[in-house]
Short mmCIF file of C-alpha atoms in Angstrom, two decimals:
data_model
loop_
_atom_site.label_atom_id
_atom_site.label_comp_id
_atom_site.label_asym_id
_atom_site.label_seq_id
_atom_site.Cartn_x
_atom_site.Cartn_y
_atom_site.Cartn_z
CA UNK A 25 101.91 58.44 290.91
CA UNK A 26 104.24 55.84 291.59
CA UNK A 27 107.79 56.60 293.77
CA UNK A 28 111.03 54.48 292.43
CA UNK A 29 113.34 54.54 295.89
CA UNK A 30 116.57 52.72 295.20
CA UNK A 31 117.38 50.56 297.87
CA UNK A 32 120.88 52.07 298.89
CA UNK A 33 119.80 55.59 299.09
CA UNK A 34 117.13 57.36 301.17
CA UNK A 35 116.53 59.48 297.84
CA UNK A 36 113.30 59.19 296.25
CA UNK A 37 112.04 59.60 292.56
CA UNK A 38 109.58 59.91 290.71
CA UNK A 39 109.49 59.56 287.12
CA UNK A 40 110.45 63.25 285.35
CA UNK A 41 109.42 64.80 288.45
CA UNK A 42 112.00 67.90 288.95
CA UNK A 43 110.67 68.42 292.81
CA UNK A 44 111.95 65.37 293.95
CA UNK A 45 108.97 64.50 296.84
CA UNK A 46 109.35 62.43 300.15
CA UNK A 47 108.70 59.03 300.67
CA UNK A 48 106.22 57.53 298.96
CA UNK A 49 104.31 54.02 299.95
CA UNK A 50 107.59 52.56 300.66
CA UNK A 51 107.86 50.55 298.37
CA UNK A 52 110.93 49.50 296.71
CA UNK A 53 110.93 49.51 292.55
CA UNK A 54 113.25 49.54 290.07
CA UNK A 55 114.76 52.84 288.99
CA UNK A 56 115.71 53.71 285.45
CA UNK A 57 119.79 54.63 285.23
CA UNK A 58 120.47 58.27 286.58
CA UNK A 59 123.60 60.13 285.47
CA UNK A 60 127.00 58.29 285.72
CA UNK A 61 129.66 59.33 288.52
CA UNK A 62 131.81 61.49 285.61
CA UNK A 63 128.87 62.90 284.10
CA UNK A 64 127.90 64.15 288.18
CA UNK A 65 131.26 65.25 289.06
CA UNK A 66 131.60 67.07 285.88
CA UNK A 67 127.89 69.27 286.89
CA UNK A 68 129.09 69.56 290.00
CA UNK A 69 132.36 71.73 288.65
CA UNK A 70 130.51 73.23 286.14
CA UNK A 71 128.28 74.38 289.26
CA UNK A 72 131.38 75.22 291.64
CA UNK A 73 133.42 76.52 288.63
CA UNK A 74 132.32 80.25 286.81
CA UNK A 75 133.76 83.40 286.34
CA UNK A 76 134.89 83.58 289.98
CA UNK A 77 138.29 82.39 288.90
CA UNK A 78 138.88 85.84 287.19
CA UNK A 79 139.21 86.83 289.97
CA UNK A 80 141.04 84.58 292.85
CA UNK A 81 144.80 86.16 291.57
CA UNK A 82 143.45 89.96 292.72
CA UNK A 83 142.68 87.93 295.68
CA UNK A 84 145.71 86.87 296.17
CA UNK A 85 147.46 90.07 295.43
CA UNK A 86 145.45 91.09 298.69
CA UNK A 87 146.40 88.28 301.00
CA UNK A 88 149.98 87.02 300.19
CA UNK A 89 150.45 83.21 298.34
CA UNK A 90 150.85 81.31 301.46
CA UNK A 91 147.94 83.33 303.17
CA UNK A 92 145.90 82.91 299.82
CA UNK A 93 146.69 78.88 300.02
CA UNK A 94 145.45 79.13 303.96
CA UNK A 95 142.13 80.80 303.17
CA UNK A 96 141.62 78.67 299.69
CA UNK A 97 141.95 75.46 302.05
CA UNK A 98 140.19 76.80 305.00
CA UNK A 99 137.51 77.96 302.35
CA UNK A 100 137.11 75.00 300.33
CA UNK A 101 137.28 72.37 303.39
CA UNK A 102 134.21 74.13 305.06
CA UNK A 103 132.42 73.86 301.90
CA UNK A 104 133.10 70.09 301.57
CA UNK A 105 132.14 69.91 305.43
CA UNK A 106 128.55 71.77 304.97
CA UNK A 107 127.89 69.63 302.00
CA UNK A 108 128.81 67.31 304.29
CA UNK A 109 126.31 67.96 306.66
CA UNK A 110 123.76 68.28 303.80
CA UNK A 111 123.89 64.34 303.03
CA UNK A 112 123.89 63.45 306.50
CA UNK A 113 120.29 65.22 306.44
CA UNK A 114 119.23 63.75 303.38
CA UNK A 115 120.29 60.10 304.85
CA UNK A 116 118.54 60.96 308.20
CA UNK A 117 115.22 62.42 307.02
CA UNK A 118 114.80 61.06 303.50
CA UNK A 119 114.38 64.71 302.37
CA UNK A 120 116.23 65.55 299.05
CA UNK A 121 115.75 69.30 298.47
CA UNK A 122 116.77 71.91 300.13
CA UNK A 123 113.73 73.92 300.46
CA UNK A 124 112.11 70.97 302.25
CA UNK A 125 115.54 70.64 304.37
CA UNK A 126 114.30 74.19 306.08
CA UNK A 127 110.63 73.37 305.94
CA UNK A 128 111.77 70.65 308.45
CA UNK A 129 114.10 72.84 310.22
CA UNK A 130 112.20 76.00 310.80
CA UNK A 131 108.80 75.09 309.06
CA UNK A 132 107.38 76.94 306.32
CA UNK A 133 109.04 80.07 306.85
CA UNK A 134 112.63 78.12 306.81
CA UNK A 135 111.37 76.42 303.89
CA UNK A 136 110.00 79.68 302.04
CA UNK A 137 113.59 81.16 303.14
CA UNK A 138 115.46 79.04 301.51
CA UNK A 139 113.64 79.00 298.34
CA UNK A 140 113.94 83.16 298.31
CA UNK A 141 117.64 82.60 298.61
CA UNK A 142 118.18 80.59 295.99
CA UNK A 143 116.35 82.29 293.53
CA UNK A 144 118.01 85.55 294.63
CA UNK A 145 121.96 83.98 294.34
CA UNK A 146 121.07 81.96 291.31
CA UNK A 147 118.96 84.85 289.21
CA UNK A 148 121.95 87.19 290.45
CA UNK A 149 124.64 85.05 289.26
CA UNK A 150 122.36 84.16 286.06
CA UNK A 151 122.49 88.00 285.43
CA UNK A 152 125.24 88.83 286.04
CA UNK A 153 127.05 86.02 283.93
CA UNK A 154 124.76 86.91 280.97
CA UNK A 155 126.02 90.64 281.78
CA UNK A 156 129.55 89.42 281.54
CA UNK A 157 128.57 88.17 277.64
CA UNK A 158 126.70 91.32 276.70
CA UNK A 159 129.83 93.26 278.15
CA UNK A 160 132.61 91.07 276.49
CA UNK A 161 131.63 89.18 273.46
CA UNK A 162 131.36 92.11 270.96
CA UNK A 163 135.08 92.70 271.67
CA UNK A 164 135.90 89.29 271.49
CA UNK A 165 134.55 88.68 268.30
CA UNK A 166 135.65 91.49 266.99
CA UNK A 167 139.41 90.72 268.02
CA UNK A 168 139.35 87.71 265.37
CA UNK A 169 138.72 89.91 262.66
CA UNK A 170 140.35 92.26 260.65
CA UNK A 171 141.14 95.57 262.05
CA UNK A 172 140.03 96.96 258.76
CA UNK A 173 136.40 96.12 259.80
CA UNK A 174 134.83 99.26 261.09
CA UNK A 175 131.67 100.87 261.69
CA UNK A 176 128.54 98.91 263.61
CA UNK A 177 128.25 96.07 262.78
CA UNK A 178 125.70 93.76 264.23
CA UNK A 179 127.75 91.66 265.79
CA UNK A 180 129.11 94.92 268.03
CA UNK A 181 125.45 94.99 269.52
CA UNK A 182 125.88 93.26 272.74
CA UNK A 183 122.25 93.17 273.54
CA UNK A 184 121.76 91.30 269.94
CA UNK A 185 123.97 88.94 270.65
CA UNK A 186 122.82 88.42 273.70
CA UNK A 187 119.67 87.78 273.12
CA UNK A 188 120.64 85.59 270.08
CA UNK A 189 122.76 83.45 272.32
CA UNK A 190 119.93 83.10 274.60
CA UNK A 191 117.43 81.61 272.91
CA UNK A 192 120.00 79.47 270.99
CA UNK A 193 121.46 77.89 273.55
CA UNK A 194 120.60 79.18 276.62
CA UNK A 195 116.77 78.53 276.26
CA UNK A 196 117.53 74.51 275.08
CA UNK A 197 119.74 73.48 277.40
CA UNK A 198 117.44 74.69 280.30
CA UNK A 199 114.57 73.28 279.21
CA UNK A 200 115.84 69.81 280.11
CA UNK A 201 113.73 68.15 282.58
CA UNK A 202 116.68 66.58 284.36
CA UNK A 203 120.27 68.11 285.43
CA UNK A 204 121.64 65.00 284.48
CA UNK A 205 121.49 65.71 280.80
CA UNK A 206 123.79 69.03 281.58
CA UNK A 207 126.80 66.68 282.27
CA UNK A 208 127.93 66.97 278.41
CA UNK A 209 127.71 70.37 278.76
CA UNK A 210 129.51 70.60 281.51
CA UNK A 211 132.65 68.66 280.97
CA UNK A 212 132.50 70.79 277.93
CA UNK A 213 132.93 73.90 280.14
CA UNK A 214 135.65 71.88 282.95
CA UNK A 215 137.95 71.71 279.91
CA UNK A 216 137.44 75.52 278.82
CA UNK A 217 138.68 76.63 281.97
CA UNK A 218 141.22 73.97 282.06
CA UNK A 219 142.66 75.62 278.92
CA UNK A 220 142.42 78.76 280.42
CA UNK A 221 144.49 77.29 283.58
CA UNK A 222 147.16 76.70 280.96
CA UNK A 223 147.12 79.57 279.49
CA UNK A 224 147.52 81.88 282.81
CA UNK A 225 150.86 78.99 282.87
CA UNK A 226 152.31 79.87 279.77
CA UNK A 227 151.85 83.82 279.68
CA UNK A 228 153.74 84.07 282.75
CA UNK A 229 156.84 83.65 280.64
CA UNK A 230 155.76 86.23 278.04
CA UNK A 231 155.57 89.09 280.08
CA UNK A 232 158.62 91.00 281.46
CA UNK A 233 158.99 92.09 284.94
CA UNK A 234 159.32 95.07 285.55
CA UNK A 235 156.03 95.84 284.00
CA UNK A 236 156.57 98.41 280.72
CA UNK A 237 155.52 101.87 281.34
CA UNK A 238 153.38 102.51 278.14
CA UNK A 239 151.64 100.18 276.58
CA UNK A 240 149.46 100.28 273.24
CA UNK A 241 145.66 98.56 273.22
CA UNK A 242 143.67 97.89 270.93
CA UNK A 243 141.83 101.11 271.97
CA UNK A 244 144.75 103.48 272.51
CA UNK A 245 147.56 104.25 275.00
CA UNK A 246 147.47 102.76 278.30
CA UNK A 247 149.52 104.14 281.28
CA UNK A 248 150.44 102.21 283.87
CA UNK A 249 153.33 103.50 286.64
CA UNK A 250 156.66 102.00 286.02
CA UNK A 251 156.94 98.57 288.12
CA UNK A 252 160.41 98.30 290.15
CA UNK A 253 162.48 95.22 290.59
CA UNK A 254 160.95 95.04 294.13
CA UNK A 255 157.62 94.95 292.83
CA UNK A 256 158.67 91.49 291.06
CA UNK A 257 159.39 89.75 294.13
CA UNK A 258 156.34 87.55 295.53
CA UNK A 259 154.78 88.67 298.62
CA UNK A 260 153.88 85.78 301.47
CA UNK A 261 151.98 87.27 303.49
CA UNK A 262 149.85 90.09 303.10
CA UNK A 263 147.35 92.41 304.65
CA UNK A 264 145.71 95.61 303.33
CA UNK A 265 142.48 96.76 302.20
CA UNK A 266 141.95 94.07 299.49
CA UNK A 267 142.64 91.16 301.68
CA UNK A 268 138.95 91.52 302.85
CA UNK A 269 137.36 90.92 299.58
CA UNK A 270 139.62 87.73 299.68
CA UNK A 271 137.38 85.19 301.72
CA UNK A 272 134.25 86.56 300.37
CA UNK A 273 135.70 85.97 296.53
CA UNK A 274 136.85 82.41 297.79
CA UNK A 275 133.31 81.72 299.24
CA UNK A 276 131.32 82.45 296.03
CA UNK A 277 133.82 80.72 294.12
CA UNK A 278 132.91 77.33 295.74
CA UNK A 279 129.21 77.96 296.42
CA UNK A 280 127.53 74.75 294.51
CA UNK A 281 125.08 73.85 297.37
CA UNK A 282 121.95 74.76 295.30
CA UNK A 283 122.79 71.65 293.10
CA UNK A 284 123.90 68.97 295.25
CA UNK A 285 120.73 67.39 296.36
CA UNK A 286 119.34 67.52 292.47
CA UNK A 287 122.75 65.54 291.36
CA UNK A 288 122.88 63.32 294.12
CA UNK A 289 118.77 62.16 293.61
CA UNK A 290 119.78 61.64 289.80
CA UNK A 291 123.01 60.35 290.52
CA UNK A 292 123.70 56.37 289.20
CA UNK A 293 123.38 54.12 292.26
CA UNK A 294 123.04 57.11 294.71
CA UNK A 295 124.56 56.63 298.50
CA UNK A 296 125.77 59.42 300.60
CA UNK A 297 129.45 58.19 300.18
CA UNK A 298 129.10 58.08 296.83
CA UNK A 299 128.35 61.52 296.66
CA UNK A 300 130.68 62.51 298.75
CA UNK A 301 133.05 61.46 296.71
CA UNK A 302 131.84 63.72 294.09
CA UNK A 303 132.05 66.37 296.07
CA UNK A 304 135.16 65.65 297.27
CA UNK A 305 136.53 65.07 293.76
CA UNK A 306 134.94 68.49 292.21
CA UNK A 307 136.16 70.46 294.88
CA UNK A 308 139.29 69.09 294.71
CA UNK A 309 139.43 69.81 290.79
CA UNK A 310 138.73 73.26 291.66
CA UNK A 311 140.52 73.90 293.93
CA UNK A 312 143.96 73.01 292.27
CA UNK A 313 142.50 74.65 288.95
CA UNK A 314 141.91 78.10 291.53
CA UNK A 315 145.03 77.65 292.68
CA UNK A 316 147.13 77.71 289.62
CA UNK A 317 145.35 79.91 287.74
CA UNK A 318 145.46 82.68 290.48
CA UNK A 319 149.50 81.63 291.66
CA UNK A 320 150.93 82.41 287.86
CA UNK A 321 148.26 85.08 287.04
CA UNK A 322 149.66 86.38 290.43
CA UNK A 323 153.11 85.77 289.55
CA UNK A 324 152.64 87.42 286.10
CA UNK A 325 151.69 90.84 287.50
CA UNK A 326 152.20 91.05 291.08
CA UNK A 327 151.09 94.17 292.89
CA UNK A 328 149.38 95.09 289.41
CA UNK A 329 147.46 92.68 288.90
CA UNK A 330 143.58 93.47 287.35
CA UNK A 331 140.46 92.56 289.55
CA UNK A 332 139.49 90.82 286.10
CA UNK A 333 142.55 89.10 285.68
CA UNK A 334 141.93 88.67 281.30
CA UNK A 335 141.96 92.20 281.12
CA UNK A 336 145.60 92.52 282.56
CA UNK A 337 146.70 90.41 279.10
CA UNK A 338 144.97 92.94 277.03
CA UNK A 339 146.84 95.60 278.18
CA UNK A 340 150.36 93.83 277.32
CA UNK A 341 149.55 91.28 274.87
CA UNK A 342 146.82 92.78 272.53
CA UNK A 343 145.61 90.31 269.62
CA UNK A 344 147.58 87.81 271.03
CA UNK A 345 145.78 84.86 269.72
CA UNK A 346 146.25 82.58 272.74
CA UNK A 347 144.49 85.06 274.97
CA UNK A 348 142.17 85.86 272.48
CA UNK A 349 140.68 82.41 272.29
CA UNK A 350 141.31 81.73 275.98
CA UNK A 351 138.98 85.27 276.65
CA UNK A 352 136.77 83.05 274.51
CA UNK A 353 136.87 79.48 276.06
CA UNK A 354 135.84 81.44 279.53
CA UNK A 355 132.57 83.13 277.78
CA UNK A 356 131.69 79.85 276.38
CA UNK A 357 132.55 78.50 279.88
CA UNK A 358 129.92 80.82 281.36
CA UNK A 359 127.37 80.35 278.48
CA UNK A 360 126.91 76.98 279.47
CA UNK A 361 127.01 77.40 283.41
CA UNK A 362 124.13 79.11 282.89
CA UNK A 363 121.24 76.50 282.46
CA UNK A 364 123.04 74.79 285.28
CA UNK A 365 122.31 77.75 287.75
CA UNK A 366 118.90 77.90 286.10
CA UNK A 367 117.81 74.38 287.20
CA UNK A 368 117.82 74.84 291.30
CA UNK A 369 116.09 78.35 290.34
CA UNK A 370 113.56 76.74 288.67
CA UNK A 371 112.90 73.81 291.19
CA UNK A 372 112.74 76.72 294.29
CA UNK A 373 109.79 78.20 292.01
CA UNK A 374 107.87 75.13 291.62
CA UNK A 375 108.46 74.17 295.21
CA UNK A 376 107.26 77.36 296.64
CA UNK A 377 104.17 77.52 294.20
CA UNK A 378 103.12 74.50 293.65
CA UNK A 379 104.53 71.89 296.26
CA UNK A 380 105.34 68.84 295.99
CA UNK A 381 103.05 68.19 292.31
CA UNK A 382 103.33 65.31 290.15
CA UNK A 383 105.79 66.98 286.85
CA UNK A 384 104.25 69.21 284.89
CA UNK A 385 105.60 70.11 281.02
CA UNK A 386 103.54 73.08 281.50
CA UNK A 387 104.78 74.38 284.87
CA UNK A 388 108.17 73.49 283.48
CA UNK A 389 107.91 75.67 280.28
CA UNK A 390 106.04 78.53 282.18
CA UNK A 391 108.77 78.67 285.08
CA UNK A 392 111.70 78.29 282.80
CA UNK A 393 110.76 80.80 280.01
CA UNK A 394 109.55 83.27 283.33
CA UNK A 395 113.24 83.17 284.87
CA UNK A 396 115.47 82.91 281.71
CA UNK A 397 113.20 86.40 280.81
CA UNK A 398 113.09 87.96 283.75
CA UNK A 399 117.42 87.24 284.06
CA UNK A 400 117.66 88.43 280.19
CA UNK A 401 115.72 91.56 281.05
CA UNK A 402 117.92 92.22 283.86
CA UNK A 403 121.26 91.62 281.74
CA UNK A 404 120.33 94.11 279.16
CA UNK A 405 118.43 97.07 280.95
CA UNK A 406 120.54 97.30 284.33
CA UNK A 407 123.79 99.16 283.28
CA UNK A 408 125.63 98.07 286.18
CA UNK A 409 124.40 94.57 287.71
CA UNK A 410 127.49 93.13 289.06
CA UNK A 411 127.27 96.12 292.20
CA UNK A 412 123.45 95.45 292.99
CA UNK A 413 123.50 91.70 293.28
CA UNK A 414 126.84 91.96 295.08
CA UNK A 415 125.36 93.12 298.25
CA UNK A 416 122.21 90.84 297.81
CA UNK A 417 125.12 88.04 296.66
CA UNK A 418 127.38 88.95 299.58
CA UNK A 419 124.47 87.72 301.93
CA UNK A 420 122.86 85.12 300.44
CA UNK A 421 125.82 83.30 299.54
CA UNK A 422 127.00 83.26 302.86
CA UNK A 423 124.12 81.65 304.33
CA UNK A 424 123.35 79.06 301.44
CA UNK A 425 127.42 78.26 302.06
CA UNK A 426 127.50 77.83 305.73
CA UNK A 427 124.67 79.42 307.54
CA UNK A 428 121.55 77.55 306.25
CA UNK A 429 123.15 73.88 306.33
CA UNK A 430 124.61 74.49 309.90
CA UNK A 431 121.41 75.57 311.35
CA UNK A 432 119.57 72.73 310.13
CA UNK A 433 121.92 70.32 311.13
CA UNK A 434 121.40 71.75 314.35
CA UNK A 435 118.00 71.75 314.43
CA UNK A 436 117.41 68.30 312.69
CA UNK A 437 120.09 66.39 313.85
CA UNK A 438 119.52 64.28 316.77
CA UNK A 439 123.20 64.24 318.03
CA UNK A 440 124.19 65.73 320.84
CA UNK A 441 125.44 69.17 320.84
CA UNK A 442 128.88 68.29 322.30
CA UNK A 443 129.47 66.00 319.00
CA UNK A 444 131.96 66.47 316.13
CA UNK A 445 129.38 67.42 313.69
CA UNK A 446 127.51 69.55 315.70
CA UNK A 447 130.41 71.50 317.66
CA UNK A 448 131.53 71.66 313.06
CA UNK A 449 127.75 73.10 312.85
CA UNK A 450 127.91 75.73 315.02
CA UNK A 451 131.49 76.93 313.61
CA UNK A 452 129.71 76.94 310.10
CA UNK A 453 127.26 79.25 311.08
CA UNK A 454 129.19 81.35 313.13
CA UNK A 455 131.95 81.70 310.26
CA UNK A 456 129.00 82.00 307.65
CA UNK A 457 127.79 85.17 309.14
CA UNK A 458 131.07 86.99 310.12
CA UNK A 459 131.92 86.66 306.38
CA UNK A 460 128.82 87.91 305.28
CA UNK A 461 128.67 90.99 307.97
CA UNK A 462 132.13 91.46 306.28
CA UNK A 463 131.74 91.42 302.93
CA UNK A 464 128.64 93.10 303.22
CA UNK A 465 130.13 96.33 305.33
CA UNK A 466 133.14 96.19 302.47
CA UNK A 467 130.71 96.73 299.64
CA UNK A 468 128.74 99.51 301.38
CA UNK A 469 131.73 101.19 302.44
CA UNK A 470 133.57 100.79 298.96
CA UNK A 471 130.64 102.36 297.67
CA UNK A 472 130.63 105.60 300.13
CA UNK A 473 134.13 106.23 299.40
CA UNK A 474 133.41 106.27 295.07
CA UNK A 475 130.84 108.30 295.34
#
């Protein structure tokens, strides 16, 4: 088995192999072309980027817009810090996965660890995006048609059609051997939710303020209490019982760590700064798209704004064919972030398995169809997902985030501990586990008080 090392990275390859081993021989050969700079920056959105952003105007309903824009930047800058960190590993030690990254941290049970918590976060957020479908695109085809059409029709099933868009184009797309080839794909999905962006923009002009009292849906009456002119004025700074879901909302909104070392080993010409600036660029993206989106979905609704921010449209605006196709942009958008979740699930698998092995079209197939069924199974049978994997996401998401890259740095590193990266280490992990104790206790206790 021969290992292609390109001579300005300390990434190694080898040929269609998805676990991405160590040095080889040494030896320096010629590597085929890996995925272009757009085509990386693009799957790393597409990664950062998912129905999070439903969400980030609740969040800032909680918090106040200038407290919101704190926490986003505070947020987002530790997140390009700890992927930060990540490189510097990968430069130091050669070591392009981050299973491995804990292996040579805390040995095999660091390594083991990690693996665990990635296929927990990514099979969570795997179900519960394929939950989202099954929940959401019966309605939203049925929208498009005539109200005239009645009864059950198939296309009201949502476990048909999600199993239908499963195997269509779920099952494809992640049987590619390479993330690389998901960069289509994903630019695909950046420009969904940039519509949606615009969207959010436009509406805010459509609906008055104060809010209407009663308000007709497509399934009935809705009642809302009457807004006052107070409630239209834009609150700064905020703090209440929603401002703690705010940080942990922000976190999982810019948790892509899973699939940086995969797009930086098949990134074209692959250095550290070079990826960086990927990084740097898709977080940037995101953050100005999560920043509009949630400021006018914010300063459409105010203090009433939904947790599910689409929903808030239907209650106002119903068959409005703007927000209609917009409700339908973000389900495609999730459709296709999918198979990009599905790849660093995969790749824990086969490291934890089977090691470091030469590729395998048969572990491939085995491991992919294993996941996508055991995620499909959990999307149609559990009748309320998003609550069990929000504890389990609560925690894991946290550490992958900012616990897990600051210890290793820590451990691996050989700086001193009174250096700039390492003092930035120790803040990660600090940070990464009061946000997790947080949003952890938050959960549990939402959940005493609604029962």
């Amino acid at each position: 088995m021969s290992v292609n090392r390109d001579p300005n990275s300390d990434c190694d390859y080898t040929e269609g192999d998805e676990t991405t081993p160590l040095f080889g021989n040494g030896a320096v050969q010629t590597r085929a072309r890996g995925a272009s700079f757009a085509s990386s920056v693009f799957n790393l959105m597409n990664a950062i980027m998912g129905s999070g952003i439903l969400g980030l105007a609740y969040a800032m309903a909680g918090t106040g817009i200038i407290g919101f824009c704190i926490l986003l930047i505070l947020v987002s800058s530790l997140a390009s810090y700890s992927i930060h960190l990540l490189l510097k590993l990968c430069d130091q030690t050669g070591i392009n996965s981050y299973e491995d990254l804990g292996g040579k941290a805390l040995q095999k049970p660091g390594k083991v660890l990690v693996g665990i918590a990635i296929l927990i976060q990514n099979i969570g957020a795997m179900s519960s995006y394929l939950f989202i479908l099954k929940s959401e695109l019966p309605a939203t085809i049925s929208s498009f048609l005539s109200q005239d059409n009645t009864g059950n029709a198939w296309y009201e099933d949502g476990r048909l059609l999600l199993i239908i868009v499963a195997l269509a184009v779920v099952l494809p797309l992640s049987m590619l051997p390479k993330i690389g080839f998901l960069g289509y794909t994903s630019s695909i999905a950046f420009f969904f939710m940039l519509y949606f962006a615009v969207v959010v923009v436009i509406k805010k002009w459509s609906i008055p303020c104060p809010l209407p009292h009663n308000v007709t849906t497509l399934s009935g009456d809705f009642q809302i209490s009457n807004s006052s002119d107070s409630e239209c004025t834009p609150k700064l700074f905020v703090i209440s019982s929603k401002s703690a879901y705010a940080i942990p909302t922000m976190a999982f909104s810019f948790l892509c760590h899973t699939a940086i070392l995969p797009i930086y080993c098949e990134l074209d010409r692959p250095t550290k700064v070079r990826m960086q600036n990927v990084a740097n660029i898709s977080i940037g993206l995101s953050f100005l798209m999560y920043l509009i989106s949630a400021l006018f979905g914010y300063l459409t609704f105010y203090a009433h704004v939904n947790s599910e921010l689409l929903l808030g449209y239907d209650a106002y605006m119903p068959r409005d064919i703007l927000v209609m196709t917009v409700r339908l942009a973000i389900l495609l958008s999730v459709l296709l972030t999918v198979p990009l979740i599905h790849f660093p699930a995969r790749k824990a698998v086969i490291l934890l398995l089977f090691g470091d092995r030469p590729f395998s079209w048969l572990i491939h197939i085995v491991s992919t169809l294993i996941i996508l069924s055991m995620v499909l199974l959990l999307a149609i049978f559990v009748p309320d997902i998003r609550n069990v994997f929000g504890v389990v996401g609560s925690t894991t998401s946290s550490c992958l985030l900012f616990v897990f890259p600051g210890i290793f740095y820590l451990k691996i590193s050989s700086q001193p501990l009174r250096s700039c990266d390492s003092i930035g280490a120790v803040v990660l992990v600090v940070l990464g586990l009061i946000m997790g104790i947080i949003s952890l206790s938050v959960i549990i206790i939402t959940w005493v008080q609604s029962s």
